[in-house]
PDB file of N, CA and C in Angstrom:
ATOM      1  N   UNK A  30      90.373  87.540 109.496  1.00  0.00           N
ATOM      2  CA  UNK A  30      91.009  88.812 109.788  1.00  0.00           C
ATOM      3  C   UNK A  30      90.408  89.404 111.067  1.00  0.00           C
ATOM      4  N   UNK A  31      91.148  89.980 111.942  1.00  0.00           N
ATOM      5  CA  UNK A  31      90.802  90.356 113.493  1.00  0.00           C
ATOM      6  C   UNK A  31      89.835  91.880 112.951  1.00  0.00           C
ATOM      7  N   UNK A  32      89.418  92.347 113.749  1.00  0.00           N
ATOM      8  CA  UNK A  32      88.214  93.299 113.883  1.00  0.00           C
ATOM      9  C   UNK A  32      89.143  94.663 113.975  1.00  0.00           C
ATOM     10  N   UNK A  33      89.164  95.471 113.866  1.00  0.00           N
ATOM     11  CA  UNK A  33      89.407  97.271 114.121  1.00  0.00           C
ATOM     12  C   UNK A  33      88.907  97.506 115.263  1.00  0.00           C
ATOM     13  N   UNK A  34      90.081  98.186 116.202  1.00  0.00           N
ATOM     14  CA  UNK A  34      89.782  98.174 117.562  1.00  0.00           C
ATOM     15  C   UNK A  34      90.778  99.843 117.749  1.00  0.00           C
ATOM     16  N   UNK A  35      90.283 100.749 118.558  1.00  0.00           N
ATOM     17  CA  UNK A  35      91.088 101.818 118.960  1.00  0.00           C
ATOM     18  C   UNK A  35      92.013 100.955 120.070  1.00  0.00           C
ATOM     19  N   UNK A  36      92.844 101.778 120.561  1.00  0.00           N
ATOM     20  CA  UNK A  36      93.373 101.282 121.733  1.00  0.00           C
ATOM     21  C   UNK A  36      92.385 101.624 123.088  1.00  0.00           C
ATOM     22  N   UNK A  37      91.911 103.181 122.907  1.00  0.00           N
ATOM     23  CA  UNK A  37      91.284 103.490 123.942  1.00  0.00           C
ATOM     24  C   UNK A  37      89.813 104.035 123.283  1.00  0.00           C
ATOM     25  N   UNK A  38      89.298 104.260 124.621  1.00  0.00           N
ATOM     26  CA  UNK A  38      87.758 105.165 123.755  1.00  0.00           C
ATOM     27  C   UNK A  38      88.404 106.789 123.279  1.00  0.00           C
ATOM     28  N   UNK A  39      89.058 107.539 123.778  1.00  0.00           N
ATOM     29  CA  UNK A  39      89.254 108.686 123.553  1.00  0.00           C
ATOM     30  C   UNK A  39      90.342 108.463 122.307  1.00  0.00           C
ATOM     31  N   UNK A  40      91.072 107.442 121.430  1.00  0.00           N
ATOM     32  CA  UNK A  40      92.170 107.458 120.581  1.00  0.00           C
ATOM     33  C   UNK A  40      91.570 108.027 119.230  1.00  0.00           C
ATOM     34  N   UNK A  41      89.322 108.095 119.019  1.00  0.00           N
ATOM     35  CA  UNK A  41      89.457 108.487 117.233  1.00  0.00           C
ATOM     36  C   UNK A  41      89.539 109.842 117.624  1.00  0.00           C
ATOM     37  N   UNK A  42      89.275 110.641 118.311  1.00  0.00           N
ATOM     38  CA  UNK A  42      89.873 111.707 118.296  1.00  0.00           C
ATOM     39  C   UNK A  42      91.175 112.743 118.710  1.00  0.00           C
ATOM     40  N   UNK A  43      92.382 111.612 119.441  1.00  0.00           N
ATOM     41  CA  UNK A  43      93.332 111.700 119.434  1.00  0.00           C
ATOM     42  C   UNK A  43      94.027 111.688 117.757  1.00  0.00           C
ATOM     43  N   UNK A  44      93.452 110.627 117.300  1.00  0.00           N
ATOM     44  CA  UNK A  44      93.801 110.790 115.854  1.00  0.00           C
ATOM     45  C   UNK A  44      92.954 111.863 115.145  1.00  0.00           C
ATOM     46  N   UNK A  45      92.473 112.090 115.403  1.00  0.00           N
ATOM     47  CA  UNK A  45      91.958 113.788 114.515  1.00  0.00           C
ATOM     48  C   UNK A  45      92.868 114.587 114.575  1.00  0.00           C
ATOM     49  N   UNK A  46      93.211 114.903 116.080  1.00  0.00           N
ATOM     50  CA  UNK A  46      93.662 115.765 116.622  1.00  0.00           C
ATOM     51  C   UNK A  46      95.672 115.808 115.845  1.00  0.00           C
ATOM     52  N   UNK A  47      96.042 114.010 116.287  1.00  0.00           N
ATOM     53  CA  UNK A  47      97.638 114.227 115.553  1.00  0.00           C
ATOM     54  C   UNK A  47      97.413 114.588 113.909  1.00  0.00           C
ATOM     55  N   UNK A  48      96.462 113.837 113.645  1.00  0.00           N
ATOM     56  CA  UNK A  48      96.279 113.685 111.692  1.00  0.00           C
ATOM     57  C   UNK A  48      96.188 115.421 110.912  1.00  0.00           C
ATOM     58  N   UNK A  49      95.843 116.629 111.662  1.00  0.00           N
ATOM     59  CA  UNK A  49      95.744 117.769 111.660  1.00  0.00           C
ATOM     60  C   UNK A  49      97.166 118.431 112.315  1.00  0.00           C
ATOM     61  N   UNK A  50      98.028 118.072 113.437  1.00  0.00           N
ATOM     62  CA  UNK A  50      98.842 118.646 113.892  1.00  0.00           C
ATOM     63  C   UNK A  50      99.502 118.425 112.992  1.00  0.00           C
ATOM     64  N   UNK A  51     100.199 116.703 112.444  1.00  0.00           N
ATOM     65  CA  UNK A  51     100.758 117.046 111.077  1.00  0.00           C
ATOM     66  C   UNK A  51     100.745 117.198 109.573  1.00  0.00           C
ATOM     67  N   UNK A  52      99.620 118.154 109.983  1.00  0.00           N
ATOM     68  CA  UNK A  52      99.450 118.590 108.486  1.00  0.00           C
ATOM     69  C   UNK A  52      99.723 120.207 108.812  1.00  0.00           C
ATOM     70  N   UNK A  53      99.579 120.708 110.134  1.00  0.00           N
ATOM     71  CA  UNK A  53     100.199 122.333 110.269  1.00  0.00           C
ATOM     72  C   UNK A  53     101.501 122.284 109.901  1.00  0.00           C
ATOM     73  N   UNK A  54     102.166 120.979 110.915  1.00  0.00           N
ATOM     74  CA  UNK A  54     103.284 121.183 111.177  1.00  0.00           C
ATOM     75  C   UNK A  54     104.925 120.906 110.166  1.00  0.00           C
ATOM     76  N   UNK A  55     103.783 119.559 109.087  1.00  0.00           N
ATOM     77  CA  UNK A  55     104.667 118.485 108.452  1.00  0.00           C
ATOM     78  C   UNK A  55     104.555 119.242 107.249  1.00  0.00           C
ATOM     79  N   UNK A  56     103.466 119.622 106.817  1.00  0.00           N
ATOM     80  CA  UNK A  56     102.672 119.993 105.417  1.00  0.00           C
ATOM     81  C   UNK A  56     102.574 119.183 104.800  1.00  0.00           C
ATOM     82  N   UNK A  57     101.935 117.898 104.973  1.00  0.00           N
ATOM     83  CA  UNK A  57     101.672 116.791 104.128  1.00  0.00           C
ATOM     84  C   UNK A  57     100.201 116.811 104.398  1.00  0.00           C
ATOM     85  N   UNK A  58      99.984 116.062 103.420  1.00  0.00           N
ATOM     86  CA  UNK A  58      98.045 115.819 102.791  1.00  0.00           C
ATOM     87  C   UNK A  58      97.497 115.043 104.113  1.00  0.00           C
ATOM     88  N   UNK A  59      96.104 115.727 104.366  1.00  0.00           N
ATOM     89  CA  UNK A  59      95.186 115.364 105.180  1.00  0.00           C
ATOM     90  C   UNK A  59      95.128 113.512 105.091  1.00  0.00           C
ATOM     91  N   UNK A  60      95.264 112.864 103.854  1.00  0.00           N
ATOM     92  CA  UNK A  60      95.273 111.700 103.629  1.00  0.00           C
ATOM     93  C   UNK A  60      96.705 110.865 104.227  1.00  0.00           C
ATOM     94  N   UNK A  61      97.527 111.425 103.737  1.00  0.00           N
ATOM     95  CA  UNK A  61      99.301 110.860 104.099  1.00  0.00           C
ATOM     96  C   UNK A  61      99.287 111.263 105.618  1.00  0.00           C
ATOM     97  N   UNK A  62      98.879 112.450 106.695  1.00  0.00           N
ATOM     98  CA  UNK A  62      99.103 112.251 108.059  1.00  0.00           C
ATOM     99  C   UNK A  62      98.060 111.435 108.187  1.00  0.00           C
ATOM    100  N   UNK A  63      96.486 111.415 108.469  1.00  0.00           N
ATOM    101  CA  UNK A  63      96.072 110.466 108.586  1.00  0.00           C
ATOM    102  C   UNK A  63      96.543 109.031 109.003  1.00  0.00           C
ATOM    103  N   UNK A  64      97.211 108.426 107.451  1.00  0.00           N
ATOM    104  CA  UNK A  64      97.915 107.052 107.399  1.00  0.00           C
ATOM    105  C   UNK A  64      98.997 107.269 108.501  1.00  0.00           C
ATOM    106  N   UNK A  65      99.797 108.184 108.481  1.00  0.00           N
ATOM    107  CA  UNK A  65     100.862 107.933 109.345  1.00  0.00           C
ATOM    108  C   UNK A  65     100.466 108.329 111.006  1.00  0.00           C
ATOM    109  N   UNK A  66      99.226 108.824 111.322  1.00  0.00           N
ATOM    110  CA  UNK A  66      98.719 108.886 112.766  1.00  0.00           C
ATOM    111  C   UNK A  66      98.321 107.608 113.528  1.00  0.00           C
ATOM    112  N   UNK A  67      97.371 106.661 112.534  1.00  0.00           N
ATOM    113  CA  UNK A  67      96.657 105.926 113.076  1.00  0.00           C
ATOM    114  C   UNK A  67      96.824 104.907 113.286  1.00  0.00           C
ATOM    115  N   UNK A  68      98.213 104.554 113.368  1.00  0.00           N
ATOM    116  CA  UNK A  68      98.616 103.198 113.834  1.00  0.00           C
ATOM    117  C   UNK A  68      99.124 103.205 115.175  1.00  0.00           C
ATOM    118  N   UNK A  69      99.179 104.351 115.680  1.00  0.00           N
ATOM    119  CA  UNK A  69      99.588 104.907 116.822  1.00  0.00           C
ATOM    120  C   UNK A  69      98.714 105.324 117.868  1.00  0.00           C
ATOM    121  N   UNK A  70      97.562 104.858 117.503  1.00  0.00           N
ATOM    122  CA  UNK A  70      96.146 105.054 118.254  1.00  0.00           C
ATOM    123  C   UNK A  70      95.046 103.885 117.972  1.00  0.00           C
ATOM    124  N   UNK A  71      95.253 102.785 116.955  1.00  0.00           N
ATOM    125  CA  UNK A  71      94.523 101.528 117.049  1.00  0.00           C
ATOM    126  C   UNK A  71      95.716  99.967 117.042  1.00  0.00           C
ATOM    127  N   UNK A  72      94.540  98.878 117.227  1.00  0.00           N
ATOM    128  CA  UNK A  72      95.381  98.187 117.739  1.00  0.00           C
ATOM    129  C   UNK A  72      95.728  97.322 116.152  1.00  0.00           C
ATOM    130  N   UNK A  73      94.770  97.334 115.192  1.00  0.00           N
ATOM    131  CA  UNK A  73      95.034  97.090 114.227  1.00  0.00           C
ATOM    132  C   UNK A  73      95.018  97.901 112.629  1.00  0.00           C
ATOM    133  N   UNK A  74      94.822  98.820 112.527  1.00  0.00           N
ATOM    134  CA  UNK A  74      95.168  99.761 111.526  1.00  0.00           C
ATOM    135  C   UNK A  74      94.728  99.315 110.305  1.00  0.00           C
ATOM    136  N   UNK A  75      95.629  98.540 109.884  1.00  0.00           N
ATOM    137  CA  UNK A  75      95.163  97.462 108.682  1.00  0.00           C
ATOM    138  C   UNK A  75      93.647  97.009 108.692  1.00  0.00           C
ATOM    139  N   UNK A  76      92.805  96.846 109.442  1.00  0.00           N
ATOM    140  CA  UNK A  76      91.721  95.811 109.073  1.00  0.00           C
ATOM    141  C   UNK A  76      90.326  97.210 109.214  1.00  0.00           C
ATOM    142  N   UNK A  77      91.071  99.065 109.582  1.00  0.00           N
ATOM    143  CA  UNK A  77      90.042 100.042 109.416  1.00  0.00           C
ATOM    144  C   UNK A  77      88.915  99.229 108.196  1.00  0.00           C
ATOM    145  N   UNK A  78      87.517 100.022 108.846  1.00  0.00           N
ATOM    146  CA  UNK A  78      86.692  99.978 107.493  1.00  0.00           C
ATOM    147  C   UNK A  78      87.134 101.164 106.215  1.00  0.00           C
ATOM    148  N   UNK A  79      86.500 101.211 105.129  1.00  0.00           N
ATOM    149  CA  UNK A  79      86.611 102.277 103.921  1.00  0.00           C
ATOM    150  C   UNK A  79      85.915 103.093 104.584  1.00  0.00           C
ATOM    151  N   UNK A  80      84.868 102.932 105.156  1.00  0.00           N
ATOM    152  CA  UNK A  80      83.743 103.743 105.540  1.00  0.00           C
ATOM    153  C   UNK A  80      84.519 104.447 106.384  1.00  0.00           C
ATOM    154  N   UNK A  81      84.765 103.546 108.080  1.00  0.00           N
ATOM    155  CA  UNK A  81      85.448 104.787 108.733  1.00  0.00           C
ATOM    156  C   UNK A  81      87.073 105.522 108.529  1.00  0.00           C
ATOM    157  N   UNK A  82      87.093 105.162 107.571  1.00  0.00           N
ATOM    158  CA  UNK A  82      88.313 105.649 107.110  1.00  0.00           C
ATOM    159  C   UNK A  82      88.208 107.335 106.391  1.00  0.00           C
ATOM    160  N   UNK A  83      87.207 107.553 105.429  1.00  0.00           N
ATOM    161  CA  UNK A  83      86.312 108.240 104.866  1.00  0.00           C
ATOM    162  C   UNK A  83      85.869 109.281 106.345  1.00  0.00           C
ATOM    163  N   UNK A  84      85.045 108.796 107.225  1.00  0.00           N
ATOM    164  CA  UNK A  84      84.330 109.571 108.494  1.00  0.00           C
ATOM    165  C   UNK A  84      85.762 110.323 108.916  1.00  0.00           C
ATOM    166  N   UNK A  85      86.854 109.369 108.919  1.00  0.00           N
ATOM    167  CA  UNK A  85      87.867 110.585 109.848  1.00  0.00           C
ATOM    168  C   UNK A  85      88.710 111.181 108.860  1.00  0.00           C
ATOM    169  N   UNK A  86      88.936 110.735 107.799  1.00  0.00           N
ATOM    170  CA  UNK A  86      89.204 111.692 106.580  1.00  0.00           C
ATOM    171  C   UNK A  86      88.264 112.838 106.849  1.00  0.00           C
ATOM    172  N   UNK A  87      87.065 112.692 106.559  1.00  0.00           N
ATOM    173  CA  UNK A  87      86.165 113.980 106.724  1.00  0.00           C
ATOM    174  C   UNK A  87      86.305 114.887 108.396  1.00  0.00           C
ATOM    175  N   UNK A  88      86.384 114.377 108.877  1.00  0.00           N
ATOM    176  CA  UNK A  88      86.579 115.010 110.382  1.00  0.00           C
ATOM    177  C   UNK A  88      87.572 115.699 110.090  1.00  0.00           C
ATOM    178  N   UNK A  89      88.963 114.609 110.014  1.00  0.00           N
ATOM    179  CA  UNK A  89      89.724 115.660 109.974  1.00  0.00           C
ATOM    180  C   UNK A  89      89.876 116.444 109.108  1.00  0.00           C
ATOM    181  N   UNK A  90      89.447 116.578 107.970  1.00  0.00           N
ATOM    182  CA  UNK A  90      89.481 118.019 106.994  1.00  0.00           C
ATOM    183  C   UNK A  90      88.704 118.960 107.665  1.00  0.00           C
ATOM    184  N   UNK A  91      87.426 119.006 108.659  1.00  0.00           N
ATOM    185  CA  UNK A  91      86.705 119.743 109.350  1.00  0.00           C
ATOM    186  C   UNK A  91      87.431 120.520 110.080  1.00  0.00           C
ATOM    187  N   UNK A  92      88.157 119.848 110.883  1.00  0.00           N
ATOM    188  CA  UNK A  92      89.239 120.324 111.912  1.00  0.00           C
ATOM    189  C   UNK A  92      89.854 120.928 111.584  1.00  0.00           C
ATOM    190  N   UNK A  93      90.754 120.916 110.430  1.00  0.00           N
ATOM    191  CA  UNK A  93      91.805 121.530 110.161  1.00  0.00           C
ATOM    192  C   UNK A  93      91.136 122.684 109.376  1.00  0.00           C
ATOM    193  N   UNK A  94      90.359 122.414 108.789  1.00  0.00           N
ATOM    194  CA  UNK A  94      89.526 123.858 108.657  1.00  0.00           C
ATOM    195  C   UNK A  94      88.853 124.560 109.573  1.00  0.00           C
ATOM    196  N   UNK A  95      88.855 124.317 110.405  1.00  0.00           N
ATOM    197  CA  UNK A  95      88.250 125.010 111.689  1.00  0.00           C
ATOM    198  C   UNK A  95      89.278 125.795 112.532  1.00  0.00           C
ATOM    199  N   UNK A  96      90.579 125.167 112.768  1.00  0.00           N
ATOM    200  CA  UNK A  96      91.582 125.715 112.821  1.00  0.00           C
ATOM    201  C   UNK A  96      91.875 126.779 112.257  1.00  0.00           C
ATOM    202  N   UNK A  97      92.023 126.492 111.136  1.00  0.00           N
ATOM    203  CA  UNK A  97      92.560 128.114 110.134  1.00  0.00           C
ATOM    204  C   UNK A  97      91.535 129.024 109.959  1.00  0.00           C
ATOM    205  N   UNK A  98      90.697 128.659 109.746  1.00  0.00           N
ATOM    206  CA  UNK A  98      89.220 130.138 110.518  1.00  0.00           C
ATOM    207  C   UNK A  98      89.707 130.808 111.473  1.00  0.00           C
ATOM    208  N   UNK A  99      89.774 129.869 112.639  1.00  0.00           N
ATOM    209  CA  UNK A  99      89.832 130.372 113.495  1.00  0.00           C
ATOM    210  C   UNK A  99      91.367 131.374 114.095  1.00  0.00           C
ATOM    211  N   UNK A 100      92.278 130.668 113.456  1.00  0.00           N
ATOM    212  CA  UNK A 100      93.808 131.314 113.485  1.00  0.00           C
ATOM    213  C   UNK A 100      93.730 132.675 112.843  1.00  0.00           C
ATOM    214  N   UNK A 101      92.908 132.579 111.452  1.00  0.00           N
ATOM    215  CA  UNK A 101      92.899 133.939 110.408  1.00  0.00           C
ATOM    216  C   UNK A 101      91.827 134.992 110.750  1.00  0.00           C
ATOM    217  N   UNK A 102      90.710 134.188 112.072  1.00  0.00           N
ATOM    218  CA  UNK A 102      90.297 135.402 112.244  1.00  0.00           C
ATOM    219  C   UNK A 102      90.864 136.006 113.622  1.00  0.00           C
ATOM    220  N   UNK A 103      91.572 135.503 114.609  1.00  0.00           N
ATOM    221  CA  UNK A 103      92.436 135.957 115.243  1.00  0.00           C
ATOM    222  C   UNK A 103      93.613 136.769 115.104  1.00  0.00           C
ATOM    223  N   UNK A 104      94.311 136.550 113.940  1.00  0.00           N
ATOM    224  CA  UNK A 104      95.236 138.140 113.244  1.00  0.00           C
ATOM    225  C   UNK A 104      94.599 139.110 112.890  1.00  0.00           C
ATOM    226  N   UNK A 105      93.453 138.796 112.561  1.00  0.00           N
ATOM    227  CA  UNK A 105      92.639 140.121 111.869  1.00  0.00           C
ATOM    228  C   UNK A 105      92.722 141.201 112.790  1.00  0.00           C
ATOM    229  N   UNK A 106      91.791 140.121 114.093  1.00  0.00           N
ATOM    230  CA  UNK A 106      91.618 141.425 115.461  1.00  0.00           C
ATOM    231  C   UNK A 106      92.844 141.970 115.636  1.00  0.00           C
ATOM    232  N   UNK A 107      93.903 141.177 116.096  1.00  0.00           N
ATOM    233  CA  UNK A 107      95.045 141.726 116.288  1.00  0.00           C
ATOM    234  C   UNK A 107      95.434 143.135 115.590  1.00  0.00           C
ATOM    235  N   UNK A 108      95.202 142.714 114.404  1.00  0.00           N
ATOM    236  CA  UNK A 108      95.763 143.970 113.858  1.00  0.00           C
ATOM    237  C   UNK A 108      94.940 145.226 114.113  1.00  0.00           C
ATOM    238  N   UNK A 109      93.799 145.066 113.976  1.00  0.00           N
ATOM    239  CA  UNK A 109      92.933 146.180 113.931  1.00  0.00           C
ATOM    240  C   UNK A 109      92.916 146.887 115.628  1.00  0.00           C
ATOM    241  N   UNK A 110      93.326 146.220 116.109  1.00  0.00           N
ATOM    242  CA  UNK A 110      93.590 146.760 118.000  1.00  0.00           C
ATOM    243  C   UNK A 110      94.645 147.567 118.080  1.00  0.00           C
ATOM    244  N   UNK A 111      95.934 147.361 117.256  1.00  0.00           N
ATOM    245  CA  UNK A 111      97.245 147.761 117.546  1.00  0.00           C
ATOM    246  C   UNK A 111      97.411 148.576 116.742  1.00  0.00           C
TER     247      UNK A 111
END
């Protein structure tokens, strides 16, 4: 079986980055965009480790929680200005 390869150096966090956009956008599970990001940023998908599969599972739940912090504490101000 061939090795797990990104396409580029910058693609595991291109895939953070889509695996979170559709989960704002799609509303599907951090796990289901994930699967459907990362074939679109490595050259073999299939042969990921568990391990790093797990690392960007966890990333991206980071992210996307970092996001909505950051979105919910941005209405707050809003409101309290206006």
């Amino acid at each position: 079986m061939k090795r797990f390869r990104w396409m580029r150096q910058s693609s595991r966090a291109a895939v953070i980055s889509a695996t979170v956009t559709r989960v704002i956008l799609q509303g599907v599970s951090v796990e289901a965009a994930l699967e459907l990001s990362l074939p679109h940023y490595s050259i073999n998908p299939g042969a990921i480790s568990q391990l790093e599969f797990k690392r960007l599972l966890r990333d991206s739940k980071l992210e996307f929680k970092r996001i909505e912090e950051t979105r919910r504490d941005g209405t707050g101000r809003r409101r309290m200005r206006g």
